[in-house]
Tab-separated table of C-alpha atoms in Angstrom:
chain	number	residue	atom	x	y	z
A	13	UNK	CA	-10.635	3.921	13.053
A	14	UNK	CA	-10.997	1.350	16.174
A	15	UNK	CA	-9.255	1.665	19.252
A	16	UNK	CA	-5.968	-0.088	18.229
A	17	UNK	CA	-5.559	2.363	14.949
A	18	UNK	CA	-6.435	5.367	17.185
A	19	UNK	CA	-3.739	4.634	19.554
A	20	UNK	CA	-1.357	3.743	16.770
A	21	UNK	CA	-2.295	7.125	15.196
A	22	UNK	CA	-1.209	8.976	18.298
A	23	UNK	CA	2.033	7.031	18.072
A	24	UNK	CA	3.241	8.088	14.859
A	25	UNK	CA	1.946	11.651	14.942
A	26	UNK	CA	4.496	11.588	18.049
A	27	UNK	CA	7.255	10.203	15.478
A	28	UNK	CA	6.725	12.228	13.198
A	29	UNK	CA	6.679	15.830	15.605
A	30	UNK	CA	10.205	14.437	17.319
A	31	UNK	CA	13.050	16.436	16.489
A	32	UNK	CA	16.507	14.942	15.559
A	33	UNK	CA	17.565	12.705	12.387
A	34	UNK	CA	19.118	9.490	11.485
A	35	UNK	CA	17.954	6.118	10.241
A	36	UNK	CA	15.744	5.567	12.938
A	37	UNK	CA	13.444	8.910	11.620
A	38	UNK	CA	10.120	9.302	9.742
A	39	UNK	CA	10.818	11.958	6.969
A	40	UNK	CA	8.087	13.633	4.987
A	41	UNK	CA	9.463	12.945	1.112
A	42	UNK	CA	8.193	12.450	-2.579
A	43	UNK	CA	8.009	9.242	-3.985
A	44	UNK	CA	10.735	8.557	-6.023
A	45	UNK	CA	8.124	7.261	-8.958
A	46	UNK	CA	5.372	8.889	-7.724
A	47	UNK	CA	7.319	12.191	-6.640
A	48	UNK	CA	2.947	13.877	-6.655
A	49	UNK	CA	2.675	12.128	-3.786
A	50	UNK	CA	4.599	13.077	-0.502
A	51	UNK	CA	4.550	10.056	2.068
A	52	UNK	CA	5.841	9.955	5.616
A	53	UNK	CA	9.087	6.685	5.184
A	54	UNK	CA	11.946	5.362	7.272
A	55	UNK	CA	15.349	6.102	6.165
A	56	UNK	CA	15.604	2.678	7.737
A	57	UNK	CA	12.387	0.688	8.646
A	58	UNK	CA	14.796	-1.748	9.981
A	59	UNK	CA	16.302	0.508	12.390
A	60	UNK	CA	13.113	2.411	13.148
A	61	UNK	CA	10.950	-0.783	13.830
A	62	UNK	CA	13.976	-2.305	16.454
A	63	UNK	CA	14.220	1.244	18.288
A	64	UNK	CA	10.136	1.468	17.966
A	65	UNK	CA	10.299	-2.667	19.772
A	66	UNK	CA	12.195	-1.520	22.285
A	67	UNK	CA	10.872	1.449	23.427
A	68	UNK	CA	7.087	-0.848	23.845
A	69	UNK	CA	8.541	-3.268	24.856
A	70	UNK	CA	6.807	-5.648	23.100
A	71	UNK	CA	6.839	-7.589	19.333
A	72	UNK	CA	5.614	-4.893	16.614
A	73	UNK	CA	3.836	-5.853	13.355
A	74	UNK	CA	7.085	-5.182	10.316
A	75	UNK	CA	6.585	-1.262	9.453
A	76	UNK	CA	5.740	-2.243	6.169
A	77	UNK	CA	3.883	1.097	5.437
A	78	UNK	CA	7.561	2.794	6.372
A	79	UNK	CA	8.460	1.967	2.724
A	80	UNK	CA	7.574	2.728	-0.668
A	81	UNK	CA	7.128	-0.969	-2.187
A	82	UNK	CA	7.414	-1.105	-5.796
A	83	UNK	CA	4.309	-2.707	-6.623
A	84	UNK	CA	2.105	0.366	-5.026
A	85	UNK	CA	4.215	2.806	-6.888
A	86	UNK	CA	3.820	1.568	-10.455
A	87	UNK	CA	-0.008	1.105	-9.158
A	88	UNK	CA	0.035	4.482	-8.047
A	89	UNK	CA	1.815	5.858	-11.297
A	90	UNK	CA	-0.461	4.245	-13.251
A	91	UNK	CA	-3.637	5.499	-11.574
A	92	UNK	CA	-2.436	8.998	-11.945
A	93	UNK	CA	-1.018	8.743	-15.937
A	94	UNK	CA	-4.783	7.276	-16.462
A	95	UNK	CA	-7.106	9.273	-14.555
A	96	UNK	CA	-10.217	7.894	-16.101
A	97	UNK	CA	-9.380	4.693	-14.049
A	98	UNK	CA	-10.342	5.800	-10.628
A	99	UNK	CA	-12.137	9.201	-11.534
A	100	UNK	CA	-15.872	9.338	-10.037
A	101	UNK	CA	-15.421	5.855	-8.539
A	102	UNK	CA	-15.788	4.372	-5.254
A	103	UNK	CA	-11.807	3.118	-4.438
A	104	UNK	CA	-10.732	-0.041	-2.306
A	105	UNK	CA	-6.946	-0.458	-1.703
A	106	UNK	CA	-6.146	-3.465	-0.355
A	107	UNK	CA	-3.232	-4.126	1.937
A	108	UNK	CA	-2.587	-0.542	1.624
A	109	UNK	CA	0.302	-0.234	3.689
A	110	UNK	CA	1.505	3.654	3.481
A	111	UNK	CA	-2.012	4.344	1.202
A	112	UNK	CA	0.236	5.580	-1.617
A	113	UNK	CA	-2.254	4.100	-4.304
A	114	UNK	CA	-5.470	5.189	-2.371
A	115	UNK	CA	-4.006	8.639	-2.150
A	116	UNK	CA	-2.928	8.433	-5.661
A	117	UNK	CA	-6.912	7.481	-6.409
A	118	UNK	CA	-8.432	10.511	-4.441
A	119	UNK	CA	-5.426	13.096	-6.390
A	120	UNK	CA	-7.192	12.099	-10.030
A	121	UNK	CA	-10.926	12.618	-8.394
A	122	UNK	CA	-12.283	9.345	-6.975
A	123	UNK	CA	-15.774	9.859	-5.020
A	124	UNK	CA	-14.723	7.671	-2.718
A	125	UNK	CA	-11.672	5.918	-0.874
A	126	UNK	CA	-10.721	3.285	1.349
A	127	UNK	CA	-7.762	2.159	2.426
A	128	UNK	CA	-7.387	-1.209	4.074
A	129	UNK	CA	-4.740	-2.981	6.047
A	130	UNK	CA	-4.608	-5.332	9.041
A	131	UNK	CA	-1.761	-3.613	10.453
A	132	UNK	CA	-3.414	-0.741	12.983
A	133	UNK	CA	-0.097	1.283	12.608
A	134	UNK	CA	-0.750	1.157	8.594
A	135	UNK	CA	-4.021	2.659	9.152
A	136	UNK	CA	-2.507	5.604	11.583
A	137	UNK	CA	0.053	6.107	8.328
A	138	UNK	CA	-2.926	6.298	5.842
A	139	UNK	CA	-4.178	9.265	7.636
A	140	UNK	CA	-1.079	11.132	8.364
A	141	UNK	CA	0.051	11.017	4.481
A	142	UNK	CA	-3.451	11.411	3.225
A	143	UNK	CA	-3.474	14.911	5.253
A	144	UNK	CA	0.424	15.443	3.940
A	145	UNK	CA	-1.391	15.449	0.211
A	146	UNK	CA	-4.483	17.469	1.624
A	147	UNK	CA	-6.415	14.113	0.346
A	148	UNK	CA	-9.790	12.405	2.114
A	149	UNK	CA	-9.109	8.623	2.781
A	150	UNK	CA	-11.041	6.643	4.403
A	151	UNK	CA	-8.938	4.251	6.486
A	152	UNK	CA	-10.461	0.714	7.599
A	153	UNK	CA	-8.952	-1.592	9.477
A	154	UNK	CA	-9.244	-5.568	9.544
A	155	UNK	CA	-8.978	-8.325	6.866
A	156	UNK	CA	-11.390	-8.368	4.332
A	157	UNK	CA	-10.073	-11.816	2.642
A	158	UNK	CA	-13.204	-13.720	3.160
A	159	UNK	CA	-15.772	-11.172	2.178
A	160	UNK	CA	-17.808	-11.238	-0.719
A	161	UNK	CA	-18.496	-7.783	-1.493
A	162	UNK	CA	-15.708	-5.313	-1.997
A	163	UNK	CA	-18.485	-2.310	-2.253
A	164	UNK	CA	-15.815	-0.577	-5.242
A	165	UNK	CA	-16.102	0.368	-8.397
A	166	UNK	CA	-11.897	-0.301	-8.867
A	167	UNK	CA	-10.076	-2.686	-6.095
A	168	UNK	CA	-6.099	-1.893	-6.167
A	169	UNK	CA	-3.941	-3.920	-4.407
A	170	UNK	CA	-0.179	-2.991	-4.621
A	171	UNK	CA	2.673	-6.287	-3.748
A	172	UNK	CA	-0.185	-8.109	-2.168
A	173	UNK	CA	1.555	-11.840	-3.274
A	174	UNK	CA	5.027	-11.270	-1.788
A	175	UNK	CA	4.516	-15.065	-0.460
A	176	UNK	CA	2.225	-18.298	-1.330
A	177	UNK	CA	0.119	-18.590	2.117
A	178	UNK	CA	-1.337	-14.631	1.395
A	179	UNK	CA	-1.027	-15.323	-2.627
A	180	UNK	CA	-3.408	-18.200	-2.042
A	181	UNK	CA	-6.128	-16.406	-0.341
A	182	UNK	CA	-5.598	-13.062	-1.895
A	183	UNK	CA	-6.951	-14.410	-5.651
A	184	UNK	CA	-9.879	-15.724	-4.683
A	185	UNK	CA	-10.673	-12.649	-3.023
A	186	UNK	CA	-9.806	-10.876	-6.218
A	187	UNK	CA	-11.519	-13.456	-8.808
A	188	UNK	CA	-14.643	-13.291	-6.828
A	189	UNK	CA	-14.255	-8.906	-6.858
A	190	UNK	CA	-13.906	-9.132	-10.430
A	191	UNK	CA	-16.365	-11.670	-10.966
A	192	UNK	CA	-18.740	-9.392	-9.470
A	193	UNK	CA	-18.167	-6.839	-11.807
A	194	UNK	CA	-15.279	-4.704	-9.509
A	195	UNK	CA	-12.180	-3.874	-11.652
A	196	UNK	CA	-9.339	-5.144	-10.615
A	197	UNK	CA	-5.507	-3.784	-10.617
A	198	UNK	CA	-2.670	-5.727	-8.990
A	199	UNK	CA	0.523	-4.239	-8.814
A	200	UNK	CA	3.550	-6.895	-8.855
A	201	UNK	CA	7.320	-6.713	-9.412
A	202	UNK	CA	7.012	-11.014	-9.557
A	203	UNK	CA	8.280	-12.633	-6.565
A	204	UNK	CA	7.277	-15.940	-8.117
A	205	UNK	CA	3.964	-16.451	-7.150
A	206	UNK	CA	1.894	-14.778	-10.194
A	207	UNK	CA	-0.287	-16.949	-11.753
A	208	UNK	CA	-0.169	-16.263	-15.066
A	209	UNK	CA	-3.037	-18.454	-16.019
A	210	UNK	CA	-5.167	-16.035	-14.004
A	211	UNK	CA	-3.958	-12.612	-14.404
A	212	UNK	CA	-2.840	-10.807	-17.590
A	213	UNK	CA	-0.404	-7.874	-17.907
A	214	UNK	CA	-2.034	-4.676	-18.424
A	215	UNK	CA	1.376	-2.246	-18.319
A	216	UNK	CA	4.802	-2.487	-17.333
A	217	UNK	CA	7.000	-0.021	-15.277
A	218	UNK	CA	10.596	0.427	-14.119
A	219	UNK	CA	10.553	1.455	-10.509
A	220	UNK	CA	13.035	2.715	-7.902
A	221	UNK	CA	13.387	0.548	-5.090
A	222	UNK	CA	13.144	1.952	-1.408
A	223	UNK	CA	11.924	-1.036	0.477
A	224	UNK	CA	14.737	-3.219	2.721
A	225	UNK	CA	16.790	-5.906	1.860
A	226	UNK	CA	16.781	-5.282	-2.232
A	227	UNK	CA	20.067	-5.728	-4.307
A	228	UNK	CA	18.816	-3.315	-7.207
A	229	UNK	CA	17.733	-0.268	-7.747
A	230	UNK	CA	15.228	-0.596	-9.870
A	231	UNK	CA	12.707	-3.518	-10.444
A	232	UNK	CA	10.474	-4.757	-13.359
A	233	UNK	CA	7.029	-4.051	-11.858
A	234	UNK	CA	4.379	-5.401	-13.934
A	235	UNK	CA	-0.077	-3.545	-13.418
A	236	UNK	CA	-1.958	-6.812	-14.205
A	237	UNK	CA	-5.727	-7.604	-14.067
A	238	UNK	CA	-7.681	-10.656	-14.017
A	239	UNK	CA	-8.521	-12.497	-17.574
């Protein structure tokens, strides 16, 4: 971890040691379709990011490691229904938010794990729900986009093309991982920027949704790979 993660890390292991409830708490819970894994989530990661704002006093990065996005859970389902995938490999999750699929890939026996995010206060949650599930993760922090080698056996990369700017320079990064011989798993419930030309559906799963601002419960999330 680098300084910015460290501090982040003392942050939420603050949170989460603060008494009281509401919808501006961190609560220690199973994920609804990944209920092996326990992960420290908002009730509200709306409400928790503005109190968070204004007690720094300063713009936050969106607490997207606060929720369980669908993508990483039917990623992280699918990792532990097929063990074989991630068993006695070296792991990258990529923009892994809360680490739910990295954790998910230590729990069936990977040799190795790492868990990536540009968000310092994603890393800080990595850690604190690895220990929850008495997994080893290694966090690392920073944007790995224009790399060329992923150093993985299996790259997983949970509702990493949620818009068209990081859609466009996510594939590449993927088509040149798999290219060199990396598998590849992307989880996606399709928010309209899959290229279908490119990637071909490997499984399909109905997931609970937890994240904000969704008007179902569940959502069509699809484990694709590239052709």
């Amino acid at each position: 971890m680098n300084g910015l993660s460290t501090a982040a890390l003392t942050e939420l292991e603050r949170e989460i040691d603060a008494p009281g409830e509401g919808l501006d708490r961190l609560r220690l819970v199973p994920t609804p379709f990944v209920p092996e894994v326990r992960l420290h989530l908002a009730e509200d990661a709306i409400v928790w990011w503005a109190r968070m704002e204004a007690a720094a006093g300063r713009t936050l990065p969106p607490p997207f490691w606060a929720s369980a996005w669908a993508g990483g859970q039917a990623l992280a389902r699918h990792l532990l229904d097929h063990p074989h995938l991630a068993a006695g490999r070296r792991v990258l999750d990529l923009a892994a938010g809360s680490g739910l699929v990295a954790i998910a890939a230590a729990l069936t026996g990977a040799t190795q794990v790492v868990a990536n995010d540009v968000d310092p206060y994603a890393m800080a949650a990595v850690t604190v729900n690895a220990r929850a599930n008495r997994v080893r993760v290694q966090a690392r922090h920073g944007d790995l986009l224009d790399d060329d080698d992923t150093q993985a056996d299996l790259l997983v990369a949970g509702d990493v093309l949620y818009d068209r700017e990081l859609a466009d320079r996510v594939l590449p990064y993927l088509r040149r991982a798999a290219a060199s011989g990396t598998q590849v798993l992307v989880g996606d419930p399709d928010r309209g920027h899959l290229p279908w030309d490119v990637l071909e559906v490997v499984a399909s799963y109905p997931v609970p949704t937890t994240e904000p601002s969704v008007d179902s419960p569940v959502r069509r999330v699809q484990v694709l790979q590239p052709r």
